[in-house]
Amino acid sequence: MGRLVIVSNRAPSIDGSTDSGGLVVALKDALGKGGGLWIGGAPEQQEAPSDSIVWHDRRDFSVGLVEWEPELYRDFYLGYCNSVLWPAFHGRVDLIDVQGRYAEAYATVNKRLARMIAQNLREDDQIWVHDYQLIPLAQELKALRVRNRIGFFLHVPLPDLHTFMAIPDWQNVARWFSAYDLVGFQTSRDLRHMINIFQHGLRGELRANGNIGIDGREVALGAFPISIDVEGFREFAVKGAAGTAPAPLPRLIGVDRLDYSKGLPQRLAGYGEFLEKYPGYRSNVSLLQIAPPTRNSVNAYKAIRAELEHLAGRINGRFGTVEWTPVQYLHRALTREELAVLFRYSRVGLVTPLFDGMNLVAKEYVAAQDEDDPGVLILSQFAGAAEEMSEALIVNPHDASDIAETIKTALDMPLSERIERHDALYRKLKKHDVTYWTSSFLKRLSPSPVSVLPYHRAI
Ligand code: ADP
Ligand code: F6P
């Protein structure tokens, strides 16, 4: 049986110490099965790029680390990835920053990475490439005469054709997708967008089997909603809660990277309107927003940080008292164990992105709840998760009044309704967890797929 070769911008830890993130847990059985490989960047160690992969053998699979020159990596990661593709894919074409060197760096990183990967491949390996940082990789590998099957999964949303066309040289970007054997998306929304981009942007032909014929070859497409390690996360919550006290007031919680796509200012505006309209809740509820900064040196990220601090300060100034702070705002990352307990002890989970591929926080919040006294998930209609999680309270994140009213509904919801909604959501999560996601993608990628055992968390 062939090996599975995973490629992603960030490599997993070389000692397994941070494996609880979901993707690693899901993939390590598939990787371990046939001596699999996971190749990815080690950006924090940008020192001596060697143009070859540095291998570290774990017990379950091998991690291949790749290093880049700091300037090249900056133009690739902060530049093309997060100042061109990220804003475009999240519908923020106003934030696209076009610089020739960004596109060059993106092309260079993908080309060099393809060369390094090709040197390490065996004939029957299957390659699974992850996310928007590496879209051109299949085209580059095929140019090196790599004949292995190559799949790609896009973790972020894919916008409609009109928005996609804001990316300079967008037809070329669309062609990169078409070089894969299988391209997976989070939702049927994104899948529809891809089909439309191929059909109307590149004159691709939709075949009866759902594949797209393009430039004389055929690419398979599918929606594979990603999920989490449901049992593992629930265990963190149950164990952690056993030794901790619940929050003194009913708590609303938001946990997001500090990204403009997450709708954080709109969320605070909604909470502010709720406190304005329902004074009875003042001093009787609190909002904990955890938002660690990312991609710091991109201007749009600096701006969102300043805006959020200003808004939180305004709400606290307007409604706060000596005894009560309406918004608690933390800028740092917590461990998964800590997060799970905070979720369990929060009456409302606020997940209100303006556009999101899936949003795993929504799933983590549900997994962490006490089934006998569960909290309520408020979920944006624009999160990919909303396609599956219809029993959440669905909101329009742009509409502060909708958020305010929905917070009230969530806080007032009777126990029986909370249990009913949570039960329906939790069942779906259990059925379609991250192992299901991995195996359904890999089954489609190959007629004789790399087999995936049920996952075992401990390594
Ligand atoms: P994205 O991939 O855009 O960041 P997701 O919601 O899909 O958004 O995934 C975010 C992941 O990062 C989740 O697993 C979440 O628990 C984790 N995360 C977000 N904020 C924090 C934080 N402050 N501390 C620790 N983990 C965090
Ligand atoms: O979900 C999109 C994504 O870019 C992932 O690829 C990544 O793991 C996560 O967001 C965090 O982003 P970054 O790796 O840029 O910190």
Short mmCIF file of C-alpha atoms and ligand atoms in Angstrom, two decimals:
data_model
loop_
_atom_site.label_atom_id
_atom_site.label_comp_id
_atom_site.label_asym_id
_atom_site.label_seq_id
_atom_site.Cartn_x
_atom_site.Cartn_y
_atom_site.Cartn_z
CA MET A 1 0.00 0.00 0.00
CA GLY A 2 1.28 3.46 -0.87
CA ARG A 3 2.22 6.07 1.68
CA LEU A 4 0.19 9.14 2.38
CA VAL A 5 2.15 12.36 1.91
CA ILE A 6 0.58 15.41 3.52
CA VAL A 7 1.81 18.86 2.56
CA SER A 8 0.78 22.02 4.44
CA ASN A 9 2.21 25.45 5.11
CA ARG A 10 2.72 24.65 8.78
CA ALA A 11 4.20 21.30 9.76
CA PRO A 12 2.98 19.46 12.88
CA SER A 13 5.28 19.28 15.88
CA ILE A 14 8.20 16.92 15.48
CA ASP A 15 7.63 15.29 18.89
CA GLY A 16 3.82 15.02 18.92
CA SER A 17 3.53 17.50 21.80
CA THR A 18 0.85 19.66 20.10
CA ASP A 19 -1.14 16.93 18.39
CA SER A 20 -4.48 17.75 19.89
CA GLY A 21 -5.39 20.27 17.18
CA GLY A 22 -7.71 18.07 15.16
CA LEU A 23 -6.01 17.71 11.79
CA VAL A 24 -2.96 15.90 13.15
CA VAL A 25 -5.11 13.63 15.26
CA ALA A 26 -7.22 12.82 12.23
CA LEU A 27 -4.38 12.19 9.86
CA LYS A 28 -1.85 10.38 11.96
CA ASP A 29 -3.50 6.98 11.66
CA ALA A 30 -3.56 7.28 7.91
CA LEU A 31 0.04 8.46 7.95
CA GLY A 32 1.23 5.86 10.43
CA LYS A 33 -0.28 3.02 8.41
CA GLY A 34 2.26 3.01 5.61
CA GLY A 35 5.15 5.09 7.00
CA GLY A 36 3.55 8.34 5.88
CA LEU A 37 5.16 11.74 5.52
CA TRP A 38 4.02 15.22 6.52
CA ILE A 39 5.94 18.01 4.87
CA GLY A 40 5.56 21.61 5.96
CA GLY A 41 7.27 24.86 6.75
CA ALA A 42 9.07 25.71 9.98
CA PRO A 43 8.76 29.48 9.66
CA GLU A 44 9.87 30.32 13.18
CA GLN A 45 13.22 28.70 12.45
CA GLN A 46 14.09 30.72 9.37
CA GLU A 47 17.83 30.35 9.49
CA ALA A 48 19.54 28.13 7.05
CA PRO A 49 17.34 27.28 4.10
CA SER A 50 18.94 24.34 2.38
CA ASP A 51 16.51 23.61 -0.44
CA SER A 52 16.15 20.15 0.94
CA ILE A 53 13.78 18.69 3.45
CA VAL A 54 15.06 18.05 6.98
CA TRP A 55 13.49 14.84 8.25
CA HIS A 56 12.44 14.05 11.81
CA ASP A 57 11.11 10.58 12.52
CA ARG A 58 8.19 10.38 14.90
CA ARG A 59 6.89 7.04 16.10
CA ASP A 60 3.82 7.31 13.87
CA PHE A 61 5.10 9.17 10.79
CA SER A 62 7.94 11.36 9.52
CA VAL A 63 7.83 15.12 9.61
CA GLY A 64 9.73 16.91 6.86
CA LEU A 65 10.62 20.52 7.66
CA VAL A 66 11.33 23.07 5.01
CA GLU A 67 12.87 26.46 5.70
CA TRP A 68 12.74 29.62 3.63
CA GLU A 69 14.78 32.79 3.49
CA PRO A 70 12.99 35.32 5.77
CA GLU A 71 12.41 37.86 3.00
CA LEU A 72 11.05 35.27 0.59
CA TYR A 73 8.80 33.84 3.29
CA ARG A 74 7.49 37.29 4.17
CA ASP A 75 6.51 38.05 0.58
CA PHE A 76 4.99 34.60 0.25
CA TYR A 77 3.10 34.37 3.57
CA LEU A 78 2.28 37.92 4.59
CA GLY A 79 2.30 39.05 0.96
CA TYR A 80 0.61 36.83 -1.59
CA CYS A 81 -1.07 34.40 0.86
CA ASN A 82 -2.45 36.90 3.34
CA SER A 83 -2.59 40.20 1.44
CA VAL A 84 -3.93 38.83 -1.86
CA LEU A 85 -5.52 35.38 -1.57
CA TRP A 86 -6.89 35.61 1.99
CA PRO A 87 -8.77 38.92 1.48
CA ALA A 88 -9.98 37.84 -1.98
CA PHE A 89 -11.19 34.43 -0.76
CA HIS A 90 -12.96 36.13 2.16
CA GLY A 91 -14.75 38.64 -0.06
CA ARG A 92 -12.61 41.63 1.08
CA VAL A 93 -11.36 42.73 -2.30
CA ASP A 94 -10.90 46.24 -0.86
CA LEU A 95 -8.02 44.86 1.24
CA ILE A 96 -6.11 43.19 -1.60
CA ASP A 97 -2.57 44.56 -1.82
CA VAL A 98 -1.05 43.76 -5.19
CA GLN A 99 2.76 43.74 -5.37
CA GLY A 100 4.69 41.98 -8.11
CA ARG A 101 7.16 40.50 -5.65
CA TYR A 102 4.36 38.81 -3.69
CA ALA A 103 3.23 36.79 -6.71
CA GLU A 104 6.85 35.95 -7.52
CA ALA A 105 7.51 34.73 -3.98
CA TYR A 106 4.37 32.57 -4.07
CA ALA A 107 5.47 31.01 -7.35
CA THR A 108 9.03 30.50 -6.09
CA VAL A 109 8.02 28.84 -2.81
CA ASN A 110 5.65 26.45 -4.56
CA LYS A 111 8.16 25.62 -7.30
CA ARG A 112 11.01 24.96 -4.87
CA LEU A 113 8.78 22.96 -2.56
CA ALA A 114 7.62 20.81 -5.48
CA ARG A 115 11.23 20.02 -6.36
CA MET A 116 12.00 18.99 -2.77
CA ILE A 117 8.88 16.84 -2.53
CA ALA A 118 9.51 15.14 -5.88
CA GLN A 119 12.92 13.94 -4.65
CA ASN A 120 11.25 12.07 -1.80
CA LEU A 121 8.36 10.38 -3.58
CA ARG A 122 7.73 6.74 -4.33
CA GLU A 123 5.62 5.66 -7.26
CA ASP A 124 2.55 4.61 -5.27
CA ASP A 125 2.47 7.50 -2.79
CA GLN A 126 -0.66 9.62 -2.61
CA ILE A 127 -0.22 13.32 -2.00
CA TRP A 128 -2.69 15.48 -0.09
CA VAL A 129 -2.01 19.21 -0.25
CA HIS A 130 -3.66 21.59 2.21
CA ASP A 131 -4.92 25.11 1.78
CA TYR A 132 -4.51 28.33 -0.14
CA GLN A 133 -0.80 28.73 0.59
CA LEU A 134 -0.03 25.83 -1.75
CA ILE A 135 -2.56 25.89 -4.61
CA PRO A 136 0.03 25.69 -7.46
CA LEU A 137 1.79 22.65 -6.04
CA ALA A 138 0.13 20.02 -8.28
CA GLN A 139 0.93 21.98 -11.42
CA GLU A 140 4.55 22.27 -10.31
CA LEU A 141 4.77 18.58 -9.40
CA LYS A 142 3.27 17.56 -12.72
CA ALA A 143 5.77 19.75 -14.53
CA LEU A 144 8.42 17.58 -12.84
CA ARG A 145 6.71 14.48 -14.28
CA VAL A 146 5.28 13.37 -10.95
CA ARG A 147 2.49 10.91 -11.84
CA ASN A 148 1.17 10.24 -8.32
CA ARG A 149 -2.43 11.04 -7.44
CA ILE A 150 -2.65 14.47 -5.87
CA GLY A 151 -5.57 15.81 -3.86
CA PHE A 152 -6.12 19.31 -2.51
CA PHE A 153 -8.33 20.59 0.29
CA LEU A 154 -9.23 24.26 0.59
CA HIS A 155 -9.76 25.12 4.27
CA VAL A 156 -10.94 28.67 3.55
CA PRO A 157 -14.02 29.68 1.56
CA LEU A 158 -13.94 30.08 -2.21
CA PRO A 159 -15.72 33.25 -3.36
CA ASP A 160 -18.01 33.61 -6.36
CA LEU A 161 -16.57 34.21 -9.84
CA HIS A 162 -17.10 37.96 -9.67
CA THR A 163 -15.05 38.31 -6.48
CA PHE A 164 -12.47 35.75 -7.65
CA MET A 165 -11.84 37.92 -10.72
CA ALA A 166 -10.38 40.62 -8.44
CA ILE A 167 -7.25 38.45 -8.06
CA PRO A 168 -4.69 39.57 -10.64
CA ASP A 169 -4.17 36.79 -13.20
CA TRP A 170 -7.18 34.96 -11.76
CA GLN A 171 -7.45 32.54 -14.69
CA ASN A 172 -4.03 31.22 -13.84
CA VAL A 173 -5.06 30.81 -10.19
CA ALA A 174 -8.13 28.84 -11.31
CA ARG A 175 -5.92 26.64 -13.54
CA TRP A 176 -3.77 25.73 -10.52
CA PHE A 177 -6.84 24.09 -8.98
CA SER A 178 -7.51 22.15 -12.17
CA ALA A 179 -4.13 20.38 -12.02
CA TYR A 180 -5.27 18.22 -9.07
CA ASP A 181 -6.99 14.86 -9.34
CA LEU A 182 -9.43 15.82 -6.59
CA VAL A 183 -10.21 19.21 -5.06
CA GLY A 184 -12.22 19.30 -1.82
CA PHE A 185 -14.14 22.20 -0.32
CA GLN A 186 -15.75 22.84 3.05
CA THR A 187 -19.28 23.40 1.74
CA SER A 188 -21.56 22.96 -1.24
CA ARG A 189 -21.49 26.78 -1.48
CA ASP A 190 -17.75 26.73 -2.23
CA LEU A 191 -18.12 23.76 -4.56
CA ARG A 192 -20.74 25.66 -6.59
CA HIS A 193 -18.39 28.63 -6.80
CA MET A 194 -15.57 26.44 -8.15
CA ILE A 195 -17.80 24.87 -10.77
CA ASN A 196 -18.93 28.31 -11.83
CA ILE A 197 -15.37 29.64 -12.00
CA PHE A 198 -14.31 26.68 -14.15
CA GLN A 199 -17.38 26.79 -16.41
CA HIS A 200 -17.68 30.51 -16.94
CA GLY A 201 -14.13 31.64 -16.26
CA LEU A 202 -12.15 28.93 -18.05
CA ARG A 203 -14.71 27.31 -20.39
CA GLY A 204 -14.51 24.10 -18.39
CA GLU A 205 -17.11 21.44 -19.11
CA LEU A 206 -19.21 19.92 -16.32
CA ARG A 207 -19.36 16.16 -16.96
CA ALA A 208 -22.23 13.83 -16.03
CA ASN A 209 -20.13 12.34 -13.19
CA GLY A 210 -19.72 15.80 -11.63
CA ASN A 211 -16.10 16.15 -12.74
CA ILE A 212 -14.89 19.12 -14.74
CA GLY A 213 -13.15 18.69 -18.08
CA ILE A 214 -10.59 21.40 -18.59
CA ASP A 215 -7.56 21.84 -20.87
CA GLY A 216 -7.81 18.19 -21.96
CA ARG A 217 -7.87 16.71 -18.46
CA GLU A 218 -10.49 15.96 -15.81
CA VAL A 219 -10.61 17.11 -12.20
CA ALA A 220 -12.93 15.64 -9.55
CA LEU A 221 -14.55 18.03 -7.06
CA GLY A 222 -16.40 17.50 -3.80
CA ALA A 223 -17.63 19.07 -0.58
CA PHE A 224 -16.02 17.50 2.53
CA PRO A 225 -16.97 19.54 5.61
CA ILE A 226 -14.06 19.38 8.04
CA SER A 227 -14.72 18.59 11.70
CA ILE A 228 -12.94 18.10 15.01
CA ASP A 229 -11.85 15.29 17.28
CA VAL A 230 -15.23 15.39 19.04
CA GLU A 231 -14.56 12.81 21.75
CA GLY A 232 -11.11 14.18 22.53
CA PHE A 233 -12.36 17.74 22.92
CA ARG A 234 -15.31 16.63 25.02
CA GLU A 235 -12.96 14.73 27.29
CA PHE A 236 -10.89 17.89 27.86
CA ALA A 237 -14.06 19.73 28.84
CA VAL A 238 -15.39 17.06 31.19
CA LYS A 239 -12.06 16.43 32.91
CA GLY A 240 -11.13 20.11 33.16
CA ALA A 241 -14.53 21.15 34.51
CA ALA A 242 -14.29 18.58 37.30
CA GLY A 243 -11.65 20.67 39.04
CA THR A 244 -12.91 24.19 38.29
CA ALA A 245 -15.77 26.41 39.28
CA PRO A 246 -18.34 27.72 36.80
CA ALA A 247 -18.37 31.40 35.84
CA PRO A 248 -20.11 33.59 38.47
CA LEU A 249 -22.40 35.18 35.84
CA PRO A 250 -23.96 33.62 32.72
CA ARG A 251 -21.19 34.09 30.20
CA LEU A 252 -21.07 34.68 26.45
CA ILE A 253 -17.82 33.53 24.84
CA GLY A 254 -16.05 34.30 21.57
CA VAL A 255 -12.76 32.63 20.56
CA ASP A 256 -11.22 33.70 17.28
CA ARG A 257 -7.92 34.63 15.71
CA LEU A 258 -7.90 38.42 15.54
CA ASP A 259 -8.91 38.46 11.88
CA TYR A 260 -11.15 40.90 10.02
CA SER A 261 -13.11 37.96 8.59
CA LYS A 262 -14.32 36.97 12.07
CA GLY A 263 -16.80 39.84 12.46
CA LEU A 264 -15.48 40.93 15.87
CA PRO A 265 -16.43 44.65 15.72
CA GLN A 266 -19.92 43.66 14.53
CA ARG A 267 -20.18 41.17 17.40
CA LEU A 268 -19.29 43.82 19.97
CA ALA A 269 -21.75 46.23 18.38
CA GLY A 270 -24.46 43.58 18.74
CA TYR A 271 -23.56 42.99 22.39
CA GLY A 272 -23.56 46.75 23.03
CA GLU A 273 -27.02 47.04 21.49
CA PHE A 274 -28.23 44.14 23.63
CA LEU A 275 -27.05 45.87 26.83
CA GLU A 276 -28.59 49.14 25.67
CA LYS A 277 -31.95 47.59 24.89
CA TYR A 278 -32.20 45.19 27.83
CA PRO A 279 -30.90 47.03 30.92
CA GLY A 280 -32.07 44.16 33.15
CA TYR A 281 -29.09 42.14 31.91
CA ARG A 282 -26.53 44.74 32.93
CA SER A 283 -24.38 43.38 35.77
CA ASN A 284 -26.01 39.99 35.10
CA VAL A 285 -24.09 38.73 32.10
CA SER A 286 -20.54 39.01 30.74
CA LEU A 287 -18.76 38.60 27.43
CA LEU A 288 -15.35 36.92 27.29
CA GLN A 289 -13.65 37.52 23.96
CA ILE A 290 -10.38 35.69 23.38
CA ALA A 291 -8.62 36.90 20.25
CA PRO A 292 -4.88 36.29 19.82
CA PRO A 293 -3.32 38.51 17.16
CA THR A 294 -2.10 36.88 13.93
CA ARG A 295 -0.33 38.11 10.79
CA ASN A 296 0.66 41.17 12.79
CA SER A 297 2.57 43.15 10.24
CA VAL A 298 -0.23 43.23 7.66
CA ASN A 299 -1.96 46.63 7.97
CA ALA A 300 -5.50 45.27 7.90
CA TYR A 301 -4.68 43.17 10.99
CA LYS A 302 -3.22 46.14 12.87
CA ALA A 303 -6.38 48.07 12.08
CA ILE A 304 -8.75 45.39 13.40
CA ARG A 305 -6.82 45.20 16.66
CA ALA A 306 -7.06 48.94 17.23
CA GLU A 307 -10.77 48.95 16.33
CA LEU A 308 -11.59 46.12 18.68
CA GLU A 309 -9.74 47.62 21.62
CA HIS A 310 -11.58 50.88 21.04
CA LEU A 311 -15.00 49.17 20.89
CA ALA A 312 -14.41 47.03 23.98
CA GLY A 313 -13.25 50.13 25.87
CA ARG A 314 -16.35 52.00 24.76
CA ILE A 315 -18.74 49.31 25.97
CA ASN A 316 -16.92 48.98 29.28
CA GLY A 317 -16.87 52.76 29.71
CA ARG A 318 -20.55 53.11 28.85
CA PHE A 319 -22.01 50.21 30.87
CA GLY A 320 -19.33 49.05 33.31
CA THR A 321 -19.48 49.59 37.06
CA VAL A 322 -16.93 49.22 39.82
CA GLU A 323 -18.10 45.63 40.36
CA TRP A 324 -18.83 44.64 36.76
CA THR A 325 -16.83 44.64 33.49
CA PRO A 326 -19.16 43.88 30.55
CA VAL A 327 -16.40 42.81 28.11
CA GLN A 328 -13.34 40.87 29.11
CA TYR A 329 -10.92 40.89 26.21
CA LEU A 330 -7.86 38.61 26.09
CA HIS A 331 -5.21 38.82 23.41
CA ARG A 332 -3.53 35.50 23.89
CA ALA A 333 -3.74 31.87 22.94
CA LEU A 334 -4.91 29.35 25.54
CA THR A 335 -4.38 25.62 25.65
CA ARG A 336 -7.08 23.41 24.20
CA GLU A 337 -7.81 22.09 27.70
CA GLU A 338 -8.38 25.63 28.99
CA LEU A 339 -10.58 26.52 26.04
CA ALA A 340 -12.71 23.40 26.43
CA VAL A 341 -13.51 24.27 30.06
CA LEU A 342 -14.29 27.90 29.22
CA PHE A 343 -16.67 26.71 26.50
CA ARG A 344 -18.38 24.29 28.88
CA TYR A 345 -18.91 27.02 31.42
CA SER A 346 -20.30 29.57 28.92
CA ARG A 347 -24.04 29.87 28.44
CA VAL A 348 -23.72 31.24 24.91
CA GLY A 349 -21.09 30.60 22.20
CA LEU A 350 -20.79 33.54 19.81
CA VAL A 351 -19.47 32.52 16.41
CA THR A 352 -20.26 35.34 14.04
CA PRO A 353 -17.74 35.52 11.17
CA LEU A 354 -18.53 37.61 8.11
CA PHE A 355 -17.20 34.79 5.95
CA ASP A 356 -15.54 31.56 7.07
CA GLY A 357 -14.62 28.28 5.40
CA MET A 358 -16.02 26.16 8.24
CA ASN A 359 -15.25 27.56 11.73
CA LEU A 360 -14.10 24.88 14.10
CA VAL A 361 -14.84 26.95 17.20
CA ALA A 362 -18.56 26.38 16.54
CA LYS A 363 -18.00 22.62 16.66
CA GLU A 364 -15.70 22.80 19.68
CA TYR A 365 -18.28 24.83 21.61
CA VAL A 366 -20.97 22.19 21.01
CA ALA A 367 -18.62 19.29 21.79
CA ALA A 368 -17.65 20.85 25.15
CA GLN A 369 -21.18 21.30 26.50
CA ASP A 370 -22.77 19.45 29.40
CA GLU A 371 -25.60 17.53 27.71
CA ASP A 372 -27.85 17.97 30.77
CA ASP A 373 -27.42 21.73 30.89
CA PRO A 374 -25.99 22.82 27.55
CA GLY A 375 -25.27 26.33 26.32
CA VAL A 376 -26.61 27.82 23.11
CA LEU A 377 -24.58 28.36 19.93
CA ILE A 378 -25.17 31.59 18.00
CA LEU A 379 -23.80 31.03 14.51
CA SER A 380 -23.29 33.29 11.51
CA GLN A 381 -25.16 32.37 8.36
CA PHE A 382 -21.84 32.97 6.54
CA ALA A 383 -19.80 30.36 8.44
CA GLY A 384 -19.43 27.12 6.48
CA ALA A 385 -20.59 25.36 9.67
CA ALA A 386 -24.08 26.85 9.21
CA GLU A 387 -24.70 24.41 6.32
CA GLU A 388 -24.68 21.52 8.80
CA MET A 389 -25.46 23.15 12.17
CA SER A 390 -28.98 24.36 11.49
CA GLU A 391 -30.08 23.82 15.12
CA ALA A 392 -27.85 26.67 16.24
CA LEU A 393 -29.41 30.14 16.40
CA ILE A 394 -28.44 31.48 12.97
CA VAL A 395 -27.73 35.21 12.67
CA ASN A 396 -26.74 37.80 10.12
CA PRO A 397 -23.41 39.03 11.54
CA HIS A 398 -23.74 42.40 9.80
CA ASP A 399 -26.96 43.18 11.65
CA ALA A 400 -26.30 44.37 15.23
CA SER A 401 -30.02 44.22 16.09
CA ASP A 402 -30.24 40.62 14.96
CA ILE A 403 -27.23 39.75 17.16
CA ALA A 404 -28.74 41.65 20.12
CA GLU A 405 -32.13 39.93 19.84
CA THR A 406 -30.52 36.52 19.36
CA ILE A 407 -28.38 36.96 22.48
CA LYS A 408 -31.60 37.64 24.39
CA THR A 409 -33.29 34.56 22.89
CA ALA A 410 -30.26 32.41 23.79
CA LEU A 411 -30.10 33.65 27.39
CA ASP A 412 -33.85 33.18 27.87
CA MET A 413 -34.04 29.77 26.19
CA PRO A 414 -35.69 27.12 28.40
CA LEU A 415 -33.62 24.09 29.38
CA SER A 416 -35.75 21.68 27.33
CA GLU A 417 -35.10 23.61 24.11
CA ARG A 418 -31.39 23.95 24.90
CA ILE A 419 -31.16 20.18 25.38
CA GLU A 420 -33.09 19.48 22.19
CA ARG A 421 -30.91 21.74 20.03
CA HIS A 422 -27.68 20.54 21.60
CA ASP A 423 -28.64 16.91 21.21
CA ALA A 424 -29.32 17.35 17.49
CA LEU A 425 -26.05 19.23 16.96
CA TYR A 426 -23.97 16.80 18.99
CA ARG A 427 -25.34 13.77 17.12
CA LYS A 428 -24.34 15.30 13.79
CA LEU A 429 -20.89 16.10 15.15
CA LYS A 430 -20.37 12.55 16.40
CA LYS A 431 -21.44 11.09 13.08
CA HIS A 432 -19.27 13.37 10.97
CA ASP A 433 -16.15 13.90 13.04
CA VAL A 434 -12.68 14.61 11.70
CA THR A 435 -11.92 10.94 11.08
CA TYR A 436 -14.98 10.73 8.85
CA TRP A 437 -13.71 13.79 7.00
CA THR A 438 -10.27 12.26 6.42
CA SER A 439 -11.56 8.92 5.26
CA SER A 440 -14.19 10.34 2.93
CA PHE A 441 -11.61 12.56 1.23
CA LEU A 442 -9.04 9.79 0.88
CA LYS A 443 -11.63 7.33 -0.41
CA ARG A 444 -12.47 9.74 -3.21
CA LEU A 445 -8.83 10.49 -3.96
CA SER A 446 -7.93 6.96 -4.83
CA PRO A 447 -9.74 3.86 -6.01
CA SER A 448 -7.56 1.94 -3.53
CA PRO A 449 -7.30 4.47 -0.72
CA VAL A 450 -4.82 4.60 2.11
CA SER A 451 -6.87 3.04 4.88
CA VAL A 452 -7.81 5.06 7.93
CA LEU A 453 -8.26 3.30 11.24
CA PRO A 454 -10.53 4.75 13.89
CA TYR A 455 -8.40 7.32 15.60
CA HIS A 456 -6.47 6.73 18.84
CA ARG A 457 -5.55 9.90 20.62
CA ALA A 458 -2.65 8.70 22.70
CA ILE A 459 0.64 8.25 20.89
P1 ADP B 1 -9.28 29.70 11.59
O1 ADP B 1 -8.74 28.44 10.98
O2 ADP B 1 -9.68 30.74 10.59
O3 ADP B 1 -8.40 30.29 12.64
P2 ADP B 1 -11.27 28.04 12.98
O4 ADP B 1 -12.36 28.44 13.91
O5 ADP B 1 -11.69 27.07 11.92
O6 ADP B 1 -10.65 29.36 12.36
O7 ADP B 1 -10.11 27.35 13.79
C1 ADP B 1 -9.46 28.04 14.81
C2 ADP B 1 -8.79 27.04 15.75
O8 ADP B 1 -7.87 27.76 16.56
C3 ADP B 1 -9.79 26.38 16.68
O9 ADP B 1 -9.39 25.06 16.92
C4 ADP B 1 -9.69 27.22 17.96
O10 ADP B 1 -9.97 26.53 19.15
C5 ADP B 1 -8.23 27.62 17.92
N1 ADP B 1 -8.10 28.93 18.59
C6 ADP B 1 -8.65 30.10 18.26
N2 ADP B 1 -8.34 31.06 19.17
C7 ADP B 1 -7.58 30.47 20.10
C8 ADP B 1 -6.94 30.90 21.31
N3 ADP B 1 -7.04 32.14 21.76
N4 ADP B 1 -6.24 30.00 22.00
C9 ADP B 1 -6.13 28.73 21.58
N5 ADP B 1 -6.70 28.26 20.45
C10 ADP B 1 -7.41 29.11 19.72
O1 F6P B 2 -8.06 28.09 8.28
C1 F6P B 2 -7.23 28.86 7.47
C2 F6P B 2 -5.83 28.99 8.03
O2 F6P B 2 -5.00 29.78 7.25
C3 F6P B 2 -5.14 27.66 8.19
O3 F6P B 2 -4.46 27.22 7.03
C4 F6P B 2 -4.26 27.95 9.33
O4 F6P B 2 -3.98 26.81 10.07
C5 F6P B 2 -5.06 28.94 10.18
O5 F6P B 2 -5.91 29.60 9.30
C6 F6P B 2 -4.17 29.92 10.92
O6 F6P B 2 -3.48 30.74 10.01
P1 F6P B 2 -1.91 30.97 10.03
O7 F6P B 2 -1.27 29.66 9.73
O8 F6P B 2 -1.68 31.99 8.95
O9 F6P B 2 -1.60 31.48 11.39
#
